[in-house]
Short mmCIF file of C-alpha atoms and ligand atoms in Angstrom, two decimals:
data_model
loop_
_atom_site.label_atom_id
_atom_site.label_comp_id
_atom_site.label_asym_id
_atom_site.label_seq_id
_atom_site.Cartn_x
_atom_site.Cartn_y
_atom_site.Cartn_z
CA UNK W 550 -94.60 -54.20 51.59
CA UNK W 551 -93.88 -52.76 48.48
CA UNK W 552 -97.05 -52.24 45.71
CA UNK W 553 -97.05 -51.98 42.13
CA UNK W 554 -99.14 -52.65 39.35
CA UNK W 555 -96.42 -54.05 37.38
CA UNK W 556 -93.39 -55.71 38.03
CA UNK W 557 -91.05 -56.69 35.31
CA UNK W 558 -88.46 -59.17 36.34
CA UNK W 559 -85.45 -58.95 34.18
CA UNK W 560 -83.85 -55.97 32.30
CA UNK W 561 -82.68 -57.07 28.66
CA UNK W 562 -84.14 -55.90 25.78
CA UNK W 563 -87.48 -58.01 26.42
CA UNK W 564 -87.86 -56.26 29.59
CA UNK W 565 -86.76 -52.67 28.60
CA UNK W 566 -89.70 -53.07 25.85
CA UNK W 567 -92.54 -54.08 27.96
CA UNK W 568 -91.90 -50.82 29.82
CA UNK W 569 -91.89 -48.95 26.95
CA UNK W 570 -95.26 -50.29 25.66
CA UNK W 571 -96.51 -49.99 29.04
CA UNK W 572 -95.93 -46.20 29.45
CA UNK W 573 -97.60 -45.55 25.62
CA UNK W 574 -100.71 -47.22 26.86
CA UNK W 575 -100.71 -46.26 30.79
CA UNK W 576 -99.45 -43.46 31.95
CA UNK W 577 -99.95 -43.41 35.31
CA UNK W 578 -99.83 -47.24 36.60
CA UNK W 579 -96.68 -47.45 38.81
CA UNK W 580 -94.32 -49.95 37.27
CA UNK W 581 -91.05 -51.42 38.82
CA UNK W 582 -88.08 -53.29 36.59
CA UNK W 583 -85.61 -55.50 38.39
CA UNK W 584 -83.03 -56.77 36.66
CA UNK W 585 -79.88 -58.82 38.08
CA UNK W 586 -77.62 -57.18 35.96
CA UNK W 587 -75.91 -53.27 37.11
CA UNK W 588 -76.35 -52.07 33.89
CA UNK W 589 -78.71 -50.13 32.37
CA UNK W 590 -80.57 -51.98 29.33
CA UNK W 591 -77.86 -52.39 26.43
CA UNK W 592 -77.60 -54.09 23.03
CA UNK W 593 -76.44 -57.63 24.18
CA UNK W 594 -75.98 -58.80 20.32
CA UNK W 595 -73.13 -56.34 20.10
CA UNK W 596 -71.14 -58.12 22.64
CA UNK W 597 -69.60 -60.26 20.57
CA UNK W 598 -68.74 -58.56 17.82
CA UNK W 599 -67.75 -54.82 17.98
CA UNK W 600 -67.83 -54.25 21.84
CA UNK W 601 -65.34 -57.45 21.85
CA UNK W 602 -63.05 -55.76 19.04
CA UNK W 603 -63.08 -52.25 20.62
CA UNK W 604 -59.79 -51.31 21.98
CA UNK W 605 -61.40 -49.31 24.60
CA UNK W 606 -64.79 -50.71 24.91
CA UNK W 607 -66.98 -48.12 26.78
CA UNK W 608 -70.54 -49.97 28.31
CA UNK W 609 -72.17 -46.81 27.93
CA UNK W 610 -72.20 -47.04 24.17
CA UNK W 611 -74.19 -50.24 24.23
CA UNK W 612 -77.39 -48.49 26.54
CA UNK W 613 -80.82 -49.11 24.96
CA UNK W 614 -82.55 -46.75 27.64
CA UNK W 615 -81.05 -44.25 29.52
CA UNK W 616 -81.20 -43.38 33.20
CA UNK W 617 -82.77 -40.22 32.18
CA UNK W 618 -85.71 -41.81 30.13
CA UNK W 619 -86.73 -44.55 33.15
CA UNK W 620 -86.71 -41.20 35.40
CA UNK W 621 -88.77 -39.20 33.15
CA UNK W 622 -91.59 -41.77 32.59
CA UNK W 623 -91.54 -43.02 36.19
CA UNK W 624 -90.63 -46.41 36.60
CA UNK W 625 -88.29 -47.33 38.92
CA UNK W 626 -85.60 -49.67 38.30
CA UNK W 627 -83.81 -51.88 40.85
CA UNK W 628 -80.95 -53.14 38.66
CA UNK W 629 -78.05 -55.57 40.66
CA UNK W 630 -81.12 -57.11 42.49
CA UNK W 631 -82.34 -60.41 41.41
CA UNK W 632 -85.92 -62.22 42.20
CA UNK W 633 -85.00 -64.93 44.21
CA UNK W 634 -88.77 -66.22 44.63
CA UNK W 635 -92.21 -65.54 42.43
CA UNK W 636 -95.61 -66.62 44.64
CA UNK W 637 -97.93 -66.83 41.50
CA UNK W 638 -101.08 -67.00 43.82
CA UNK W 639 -100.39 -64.23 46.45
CA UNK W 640 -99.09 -62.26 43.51
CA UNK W 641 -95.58 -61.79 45.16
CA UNK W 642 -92.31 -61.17 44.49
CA UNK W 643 -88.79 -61.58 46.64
CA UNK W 644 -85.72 -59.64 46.15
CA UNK W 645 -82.60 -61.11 47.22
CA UNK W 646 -82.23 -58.03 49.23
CA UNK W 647 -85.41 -59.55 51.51
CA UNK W 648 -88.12 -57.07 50.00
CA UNK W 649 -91.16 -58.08 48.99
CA UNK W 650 -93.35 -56.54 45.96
CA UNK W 651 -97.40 -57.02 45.53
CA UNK W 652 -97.97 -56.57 42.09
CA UNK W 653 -101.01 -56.97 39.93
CA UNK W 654 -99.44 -57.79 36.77
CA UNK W 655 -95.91 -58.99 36.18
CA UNK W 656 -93.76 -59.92 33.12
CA UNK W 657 -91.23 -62.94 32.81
CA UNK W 658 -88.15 -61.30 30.59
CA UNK W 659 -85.64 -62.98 32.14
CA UNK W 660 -84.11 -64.59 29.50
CA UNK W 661 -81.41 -67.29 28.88
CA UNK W 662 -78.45 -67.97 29.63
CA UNK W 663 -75.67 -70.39 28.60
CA UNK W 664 -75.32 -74.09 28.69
CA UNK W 665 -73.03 -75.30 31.16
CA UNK W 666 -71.90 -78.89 29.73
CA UNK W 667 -71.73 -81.25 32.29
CA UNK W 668 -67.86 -82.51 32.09
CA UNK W 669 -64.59 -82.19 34.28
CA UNK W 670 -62.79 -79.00 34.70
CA UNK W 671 -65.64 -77.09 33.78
CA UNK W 672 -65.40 -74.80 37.05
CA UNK W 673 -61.57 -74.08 36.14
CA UNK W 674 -60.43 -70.58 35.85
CA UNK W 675 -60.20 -69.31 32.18
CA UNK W 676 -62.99 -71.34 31.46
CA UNK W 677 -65.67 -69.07 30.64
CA UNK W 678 -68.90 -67.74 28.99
CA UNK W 679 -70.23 -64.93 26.85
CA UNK W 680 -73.61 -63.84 27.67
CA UNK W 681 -72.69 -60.49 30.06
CA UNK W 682 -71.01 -57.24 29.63
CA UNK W 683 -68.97 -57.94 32.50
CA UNK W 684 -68.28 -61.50 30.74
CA UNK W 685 -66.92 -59.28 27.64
CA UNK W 686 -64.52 -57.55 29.69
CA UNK W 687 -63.26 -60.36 31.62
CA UNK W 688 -62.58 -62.53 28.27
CA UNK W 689 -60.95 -59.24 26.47
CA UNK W 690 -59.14 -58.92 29.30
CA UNK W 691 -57.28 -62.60 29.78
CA UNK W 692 -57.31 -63.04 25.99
CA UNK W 693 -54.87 -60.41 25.43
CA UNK W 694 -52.45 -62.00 27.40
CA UNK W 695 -53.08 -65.73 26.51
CA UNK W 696 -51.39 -67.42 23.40
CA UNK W 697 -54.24 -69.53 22.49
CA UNK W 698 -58.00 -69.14 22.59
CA UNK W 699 -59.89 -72.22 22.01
CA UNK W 700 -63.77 -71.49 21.42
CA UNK W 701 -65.79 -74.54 22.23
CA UNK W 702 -69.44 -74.72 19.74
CA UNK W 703 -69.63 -73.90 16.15
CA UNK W 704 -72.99 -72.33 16.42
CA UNK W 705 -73.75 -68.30 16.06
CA UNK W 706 -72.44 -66.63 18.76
CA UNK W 707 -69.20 -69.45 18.46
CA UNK W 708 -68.30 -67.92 15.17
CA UNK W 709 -69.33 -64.24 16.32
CA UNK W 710 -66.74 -64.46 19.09
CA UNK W 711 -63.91 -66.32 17.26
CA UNK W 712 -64.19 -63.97 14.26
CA UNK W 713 -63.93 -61.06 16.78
CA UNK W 714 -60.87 -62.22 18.66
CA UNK W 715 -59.14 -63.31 15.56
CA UNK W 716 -59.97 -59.56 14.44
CA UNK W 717 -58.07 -58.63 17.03
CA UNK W 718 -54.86 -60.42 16.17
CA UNK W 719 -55.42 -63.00 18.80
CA UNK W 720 -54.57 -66.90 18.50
CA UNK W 721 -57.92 -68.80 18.13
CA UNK W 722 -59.43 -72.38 17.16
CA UNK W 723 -62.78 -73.97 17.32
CA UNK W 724 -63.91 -76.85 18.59
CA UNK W 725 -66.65 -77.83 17.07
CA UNK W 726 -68.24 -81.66 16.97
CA UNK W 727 -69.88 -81.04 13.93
CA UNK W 728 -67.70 -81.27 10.59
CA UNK W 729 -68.69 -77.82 9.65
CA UNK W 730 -69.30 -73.91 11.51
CA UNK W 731 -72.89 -73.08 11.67
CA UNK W 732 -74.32 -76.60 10.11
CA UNK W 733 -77.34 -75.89 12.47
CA UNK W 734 -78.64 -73.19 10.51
CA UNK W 735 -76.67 -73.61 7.13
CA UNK W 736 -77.28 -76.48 4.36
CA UNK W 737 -74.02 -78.59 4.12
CA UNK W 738 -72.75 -76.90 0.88
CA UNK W 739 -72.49 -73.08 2.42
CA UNK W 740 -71.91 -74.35 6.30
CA UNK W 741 -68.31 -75.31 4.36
CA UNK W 742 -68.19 -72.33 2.48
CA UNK W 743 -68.79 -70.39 5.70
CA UNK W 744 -65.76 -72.50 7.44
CA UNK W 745 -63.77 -71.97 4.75
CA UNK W 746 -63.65 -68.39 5.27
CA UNK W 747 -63.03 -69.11 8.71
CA UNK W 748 -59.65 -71.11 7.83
CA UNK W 749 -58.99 -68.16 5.27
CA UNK W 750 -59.09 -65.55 8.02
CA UNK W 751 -56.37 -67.93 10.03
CA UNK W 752 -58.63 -69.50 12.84
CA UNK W 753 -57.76 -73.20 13.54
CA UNK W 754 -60.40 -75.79 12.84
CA UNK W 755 -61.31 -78.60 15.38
CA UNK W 756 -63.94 -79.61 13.84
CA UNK W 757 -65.46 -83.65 14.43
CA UNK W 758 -63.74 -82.74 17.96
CA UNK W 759 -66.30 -83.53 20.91
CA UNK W 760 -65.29 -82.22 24.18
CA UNK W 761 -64.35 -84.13 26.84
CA UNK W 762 -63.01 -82.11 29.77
CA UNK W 763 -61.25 -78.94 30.79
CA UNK W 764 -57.62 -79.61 32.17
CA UNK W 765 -55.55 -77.68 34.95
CA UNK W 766 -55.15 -77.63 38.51
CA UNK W 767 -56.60 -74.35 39.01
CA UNK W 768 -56.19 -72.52 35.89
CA UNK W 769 -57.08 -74.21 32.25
CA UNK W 770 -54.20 -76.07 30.55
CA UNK W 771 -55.71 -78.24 27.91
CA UNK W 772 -58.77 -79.19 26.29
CA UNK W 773 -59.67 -83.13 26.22
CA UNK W 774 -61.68 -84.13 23.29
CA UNK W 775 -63.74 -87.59 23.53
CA UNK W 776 -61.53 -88.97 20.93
CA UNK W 777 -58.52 -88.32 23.57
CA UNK W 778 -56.42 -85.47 22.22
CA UNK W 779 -55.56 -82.51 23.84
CA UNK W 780 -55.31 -79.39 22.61
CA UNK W 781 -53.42 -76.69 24.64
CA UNK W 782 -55.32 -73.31 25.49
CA UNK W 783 -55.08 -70.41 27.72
CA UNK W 784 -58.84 -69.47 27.56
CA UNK W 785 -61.99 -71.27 26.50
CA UNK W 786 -65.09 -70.05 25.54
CA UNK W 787 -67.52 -71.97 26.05
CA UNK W 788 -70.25 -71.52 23.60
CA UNK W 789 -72.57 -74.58 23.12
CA UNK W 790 -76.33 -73.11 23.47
CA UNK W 791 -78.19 -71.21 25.77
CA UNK W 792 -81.24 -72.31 28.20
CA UNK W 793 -84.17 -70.17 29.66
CA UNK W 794 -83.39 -68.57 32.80
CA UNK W 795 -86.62 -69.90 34.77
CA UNK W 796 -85.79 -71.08 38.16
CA UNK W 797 -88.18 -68.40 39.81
CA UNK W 798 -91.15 -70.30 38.29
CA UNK W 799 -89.29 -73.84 38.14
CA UNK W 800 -92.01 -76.68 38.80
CA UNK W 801 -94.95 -74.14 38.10
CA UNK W 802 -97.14 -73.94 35.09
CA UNK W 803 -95.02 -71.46 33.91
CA UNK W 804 -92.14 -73.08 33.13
CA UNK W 805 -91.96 -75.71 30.80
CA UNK W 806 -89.56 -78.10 29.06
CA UNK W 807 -89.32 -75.56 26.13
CA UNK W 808 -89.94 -72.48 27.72
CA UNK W 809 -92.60 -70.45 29.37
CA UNK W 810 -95.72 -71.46 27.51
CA UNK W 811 -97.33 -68.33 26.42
CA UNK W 812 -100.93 -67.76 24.24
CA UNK W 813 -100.51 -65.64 20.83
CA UNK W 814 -100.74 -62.18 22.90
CA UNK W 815 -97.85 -63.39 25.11
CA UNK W 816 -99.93 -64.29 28.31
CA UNK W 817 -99.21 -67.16 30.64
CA UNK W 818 -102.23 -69.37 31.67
CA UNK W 819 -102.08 -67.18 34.57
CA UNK W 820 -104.50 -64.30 33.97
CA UNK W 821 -101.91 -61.16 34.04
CA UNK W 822 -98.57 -62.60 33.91
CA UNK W 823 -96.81 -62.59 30.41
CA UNK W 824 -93.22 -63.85 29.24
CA UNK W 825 -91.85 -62.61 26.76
CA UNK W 826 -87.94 -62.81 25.09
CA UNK W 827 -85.54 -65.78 24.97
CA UNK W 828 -87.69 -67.48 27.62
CA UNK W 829 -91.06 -67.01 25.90
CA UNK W 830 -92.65 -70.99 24.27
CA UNK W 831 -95.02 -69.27 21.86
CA UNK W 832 -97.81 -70.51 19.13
CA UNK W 833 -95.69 -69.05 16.07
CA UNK W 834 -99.02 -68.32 14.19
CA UNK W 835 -97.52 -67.55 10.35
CA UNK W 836 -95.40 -70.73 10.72
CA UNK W 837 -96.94 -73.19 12.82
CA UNK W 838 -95.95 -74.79 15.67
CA UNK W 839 -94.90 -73.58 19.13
CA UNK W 840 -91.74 -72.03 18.60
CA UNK W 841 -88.77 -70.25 20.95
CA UNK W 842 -86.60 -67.78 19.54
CA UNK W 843 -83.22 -66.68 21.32
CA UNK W 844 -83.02 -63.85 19.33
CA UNK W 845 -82.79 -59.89 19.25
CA UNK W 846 -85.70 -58.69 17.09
CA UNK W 847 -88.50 -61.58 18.27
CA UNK W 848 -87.59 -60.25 22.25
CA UNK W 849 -87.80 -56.66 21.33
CA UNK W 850 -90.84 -57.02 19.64
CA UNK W 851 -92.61 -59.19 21.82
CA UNK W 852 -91.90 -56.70 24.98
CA UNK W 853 -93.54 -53.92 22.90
CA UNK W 854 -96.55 -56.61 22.22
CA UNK W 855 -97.00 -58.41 25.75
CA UNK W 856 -96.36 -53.98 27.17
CA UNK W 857 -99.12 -52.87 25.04
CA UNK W 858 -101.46 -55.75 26.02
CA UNK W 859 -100.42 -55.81 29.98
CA UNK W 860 -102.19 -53.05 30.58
CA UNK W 861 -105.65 -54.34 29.12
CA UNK W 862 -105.86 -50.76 27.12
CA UNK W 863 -104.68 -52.93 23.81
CA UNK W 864 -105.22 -57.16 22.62
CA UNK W 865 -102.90 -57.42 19.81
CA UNK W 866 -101.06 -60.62 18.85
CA UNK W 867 -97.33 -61.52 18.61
CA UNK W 868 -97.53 -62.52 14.71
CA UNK W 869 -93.90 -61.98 13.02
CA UNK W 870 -91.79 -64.05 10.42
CA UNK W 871 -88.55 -65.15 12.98
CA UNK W 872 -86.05 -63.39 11.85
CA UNK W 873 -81.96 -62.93 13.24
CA UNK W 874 -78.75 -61.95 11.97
CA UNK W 875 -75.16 -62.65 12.35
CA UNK W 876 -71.75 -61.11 11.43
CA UNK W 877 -68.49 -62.74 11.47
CA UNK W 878 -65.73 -60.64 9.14
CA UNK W 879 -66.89 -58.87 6.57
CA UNK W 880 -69.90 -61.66 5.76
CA UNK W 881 -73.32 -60.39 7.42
CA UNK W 882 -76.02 -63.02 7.17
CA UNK W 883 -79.79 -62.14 7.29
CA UNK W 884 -81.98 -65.63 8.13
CA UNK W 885 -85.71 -65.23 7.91
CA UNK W 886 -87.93 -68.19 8.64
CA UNK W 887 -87.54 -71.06 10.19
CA UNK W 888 -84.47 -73.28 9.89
CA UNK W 889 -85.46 -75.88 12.49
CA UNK W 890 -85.21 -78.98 9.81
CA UNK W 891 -82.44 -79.12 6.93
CA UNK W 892 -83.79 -78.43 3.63
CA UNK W 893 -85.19 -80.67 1.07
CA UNK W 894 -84.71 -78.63 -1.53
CA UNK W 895 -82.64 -75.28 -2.09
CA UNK W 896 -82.45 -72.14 -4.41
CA UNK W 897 -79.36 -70.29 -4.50
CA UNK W 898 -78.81 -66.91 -6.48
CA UNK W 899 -76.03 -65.87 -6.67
CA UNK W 900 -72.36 -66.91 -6.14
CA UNK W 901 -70.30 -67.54 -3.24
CA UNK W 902 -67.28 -66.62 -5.04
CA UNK W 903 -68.79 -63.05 -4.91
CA UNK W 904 -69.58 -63.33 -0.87
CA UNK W 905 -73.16 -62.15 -1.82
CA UNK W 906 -76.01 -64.82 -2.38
CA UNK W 907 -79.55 -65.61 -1.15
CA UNK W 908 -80.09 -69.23 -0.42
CA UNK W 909 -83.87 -70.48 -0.25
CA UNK W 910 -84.63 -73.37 1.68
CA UNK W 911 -87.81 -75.73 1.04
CA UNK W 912 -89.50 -78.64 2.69
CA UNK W 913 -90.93 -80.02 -0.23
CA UNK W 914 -92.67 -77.36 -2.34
CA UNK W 915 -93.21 -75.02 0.64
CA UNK W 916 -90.90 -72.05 1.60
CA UNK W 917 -89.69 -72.43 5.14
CA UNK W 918 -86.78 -69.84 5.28
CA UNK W 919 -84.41 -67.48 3.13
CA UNK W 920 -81.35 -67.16 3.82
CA UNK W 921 -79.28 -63.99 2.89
CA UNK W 922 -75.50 -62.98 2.72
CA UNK W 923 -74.44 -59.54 2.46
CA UNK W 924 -77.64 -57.82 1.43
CA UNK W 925 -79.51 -54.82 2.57
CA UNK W 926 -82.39 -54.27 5.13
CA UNK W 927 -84.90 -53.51 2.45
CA UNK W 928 -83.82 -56.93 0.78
CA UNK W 929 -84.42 -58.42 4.22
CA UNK W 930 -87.61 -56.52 4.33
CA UNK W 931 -88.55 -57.97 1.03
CA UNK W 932 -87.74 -61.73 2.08
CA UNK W 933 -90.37 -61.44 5.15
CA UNK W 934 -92.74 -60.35 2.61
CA UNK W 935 -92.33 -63.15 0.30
CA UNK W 936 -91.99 -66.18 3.15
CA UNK W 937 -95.40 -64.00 4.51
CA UNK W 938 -96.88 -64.55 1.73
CA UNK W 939 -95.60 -68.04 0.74
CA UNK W 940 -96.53 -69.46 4.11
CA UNK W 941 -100.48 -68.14 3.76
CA UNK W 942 -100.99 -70.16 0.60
C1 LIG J 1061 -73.00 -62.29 22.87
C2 LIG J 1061 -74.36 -62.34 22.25
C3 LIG J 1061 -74.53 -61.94 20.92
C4 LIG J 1061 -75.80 -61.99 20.34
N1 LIG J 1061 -75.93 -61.61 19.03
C5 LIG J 1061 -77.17 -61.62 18.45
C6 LIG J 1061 -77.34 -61.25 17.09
O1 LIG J 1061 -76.38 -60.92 16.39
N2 LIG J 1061 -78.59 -61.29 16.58
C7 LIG J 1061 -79.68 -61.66 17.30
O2 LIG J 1061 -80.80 -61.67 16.77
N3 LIG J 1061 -79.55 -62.03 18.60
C8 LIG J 1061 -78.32 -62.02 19.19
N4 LIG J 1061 -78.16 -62.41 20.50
C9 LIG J 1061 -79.36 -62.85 21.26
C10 LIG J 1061 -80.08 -61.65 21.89
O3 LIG J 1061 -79.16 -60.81 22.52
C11 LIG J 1061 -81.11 -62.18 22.88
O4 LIG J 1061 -82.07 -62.92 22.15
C12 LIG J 1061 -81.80 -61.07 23.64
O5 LIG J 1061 -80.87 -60.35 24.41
C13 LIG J 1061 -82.88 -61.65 24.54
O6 LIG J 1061 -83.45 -60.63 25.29
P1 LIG J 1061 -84.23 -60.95 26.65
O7 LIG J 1061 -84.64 -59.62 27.18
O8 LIG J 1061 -85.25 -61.99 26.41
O9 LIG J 1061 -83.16 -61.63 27.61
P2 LIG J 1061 -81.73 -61.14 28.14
O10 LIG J 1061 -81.10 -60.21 27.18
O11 LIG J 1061 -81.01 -62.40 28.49
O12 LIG J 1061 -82.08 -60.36 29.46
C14 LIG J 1061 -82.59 -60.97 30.59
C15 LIG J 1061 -82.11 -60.26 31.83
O13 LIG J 1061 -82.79 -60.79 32.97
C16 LIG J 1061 -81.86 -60.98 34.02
N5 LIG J 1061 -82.37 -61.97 34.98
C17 LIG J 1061 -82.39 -63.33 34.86
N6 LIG J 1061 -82.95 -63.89 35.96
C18 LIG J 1061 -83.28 -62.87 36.78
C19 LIG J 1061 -83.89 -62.81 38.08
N7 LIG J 1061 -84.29 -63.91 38.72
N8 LIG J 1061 -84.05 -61.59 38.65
C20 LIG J 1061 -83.68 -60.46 38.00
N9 LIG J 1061 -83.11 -60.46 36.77
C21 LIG J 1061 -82.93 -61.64 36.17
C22 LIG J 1061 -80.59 -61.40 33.29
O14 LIG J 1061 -79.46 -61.22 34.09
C23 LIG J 1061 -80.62 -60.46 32.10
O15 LIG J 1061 -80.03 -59.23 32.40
C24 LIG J 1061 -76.91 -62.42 21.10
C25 LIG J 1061 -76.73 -62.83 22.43
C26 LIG J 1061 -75.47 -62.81 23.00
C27 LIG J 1061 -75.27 -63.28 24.43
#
């Protein structure tokens, strides 16, 4: 049987971090990363945007950590291997190869992935997802030779990937049940500003349109919508949320309807097993409330946090404003806060005319979340310093 001190169970950014913190703070503990994926760890965000545009999109670009730098600070990595089975008491791990690894700490980064609505067709060929690098390539690849690309979901990554295709001079609509793109996040007023642009750029609206079903016999041929129109499409993406990837630890304290419930340093209620990433149910101590974030910067800096504290030499805790982006066409958006309830009240400087505004969103007199459109990283900065600040009052 195989030994290690740590094992870290999925290779995404989350993952990739924890060993990173690990090796500041221990230098010698062996450590081992397994991660289902072949790749090495890589900027998923970029997926669907530039990697998707690229006319000759090379994976390489998109590595976080090298080969060279896992070799140099000894851990080994078993990448194209997934954990099939996690014995929390025995301390355990199975590889779907049949190995078995006794470790005394572990980390849960295996993150999300996407929804699979329940409806006919949904198994069809041409029916597919964006979450992988290998899922890039594959839609790149039958988009350029389909005439129309419906992408079902109006959320972020929705909008990400229809902007991108339409970059590319493909064919695309959205299906979207909600009357506007990005209503989630967006008060009502921009969320049709934001579609607008959409329309503008020449991507087909569907919007009100809930789906149905996927038609064809083997291949996709329509979309249904509940209302009972269908709309014609080579390729679907289907982009309508993502869930956490925790079957290893299904039925366990560590899994729970939100998540994998973590403390404020990112531990599990088992002594020496942390989660961290998209999978991670955490006590959001600036904001309140137990809070999971599916996004970029909160898994990157959470691996660095749960690394650091793994191997006992360090206690900090996970305390950051949430914070993502998002870029569709030339508009970049910045959100900071939380955007979990609409707005009661909202301050907007300047214009969307201009493309370039900063939208604050209240619940009653209290700052929740600012919202910002085509500004810089030091503005961004500056807006986690005043929502900070507003939320210790
Ligand atoms: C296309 C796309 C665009 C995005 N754009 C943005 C953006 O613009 N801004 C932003 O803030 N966020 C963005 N995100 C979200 C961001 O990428 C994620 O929040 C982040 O990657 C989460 O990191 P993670 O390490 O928790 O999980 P992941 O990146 O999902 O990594 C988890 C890894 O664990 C592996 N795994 C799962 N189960 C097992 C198992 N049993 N055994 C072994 N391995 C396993 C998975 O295959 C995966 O490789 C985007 C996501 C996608 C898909």
């Amino acid at each position: 049987m195989i030994q290690r001190d740590y094992l870290i169970i999925g290779s995404g950014i989350g993952g990739a971090s924890v060993c990173e913190a690990i090796r500041q703070y221990d230098k010698k503990g062996s450590v081992t990363l397994v991660g289902s994926e072949t790749f090495y760890p890589y900027k998923r965000w970029m997926l669907s945007k530039q990697f998707l545009r690229d006319k000759t999109p090379a994976p390489k670009k998109l590595t976080c950590l090298e080969e060279d730098w896992f070799a140099a600070h000894k851990i080994e990595t078993r990448f194209g291997t997934v954990v099939t089975q996690f014995n929390i008491d025995r301390r355990l791990a199975v590889l779907g190869n049949g190995e078995t690894i006794e470790f005394k700490k572990a980390c849960l980064a295996m993150g999300s992935r996407p929804v699979r609505p329940s409806v006919a067709g949904i198994g069809l060929g041409n029916v597919i997802y964006l979450r992988t690098i290998r899922d890039a390539l594959a839609l790149r690849e039958m988009a350029q030779s389909e005439k129309m690309i419906v992408v079902v979901g109006g959320g972020l990554l929705a909008c990400e990937t229809a902007a991108s295709l339409r970059q590319s001079k493909l064919k695309v609509a959205v299906m979207h049940r909600g009357k506007a793109l990005l209503n989630r996040y967006l008060d009502p007023e921009t969320a049709t500003w934001v579609t607008e642009e959409f329309g503008k750029h020449g991507v087909s609206l569907l919007l009100g349109s809930a789906l149905n079903g996927f038609e064809g016999k083997t291949v996709l041929r329509n979309i249904q919508t509940k209302s009972g129109e269908r709309v014609p499409a080579g390729v679907a993406v289907v982009a309508c949320g993502s869930e956490p990837s925790l079957d290893i630890v299904r039925n366990t304290p560590l899994s729970g309807p939100h998540g994998s419930p973590v403390s404020e340093y990112l531990e599990t209620e088992e002594k020496g097993i942390y989660a961290v990433g998209d999978l991670a149910f955490y006590p959001d101590r600036l904001m309140g409330g137990m809070r999971r974030q599916t996004h970029w910067e909160n898994a990157r800096e959470q691996g660095l946090i749960a690394g650091a504290n793994i191997t006992g030499k360090k206690r900090q805790r996970y305390e950051q404003i949430p914070y993502f982006w998002t870029e569709m066409f030339d508009l970049k958006f910045d959100f900071v806060g939380d955007f979990v309830l609409p707005p009661t009240r909202i301050e907007l400087n300047g214009a969307y005319s201009k493309g370039r505004f900063i939208l604050r969103y209240f619940q009653g007199e209290k700052l929740r979340g600012i919202v910002l459109c085509r500004h810089s990283a030091s503005d961004v900065e500056s807006a986690k310093n005043e929502l900070r600040q507003a939320v210790a009052k």
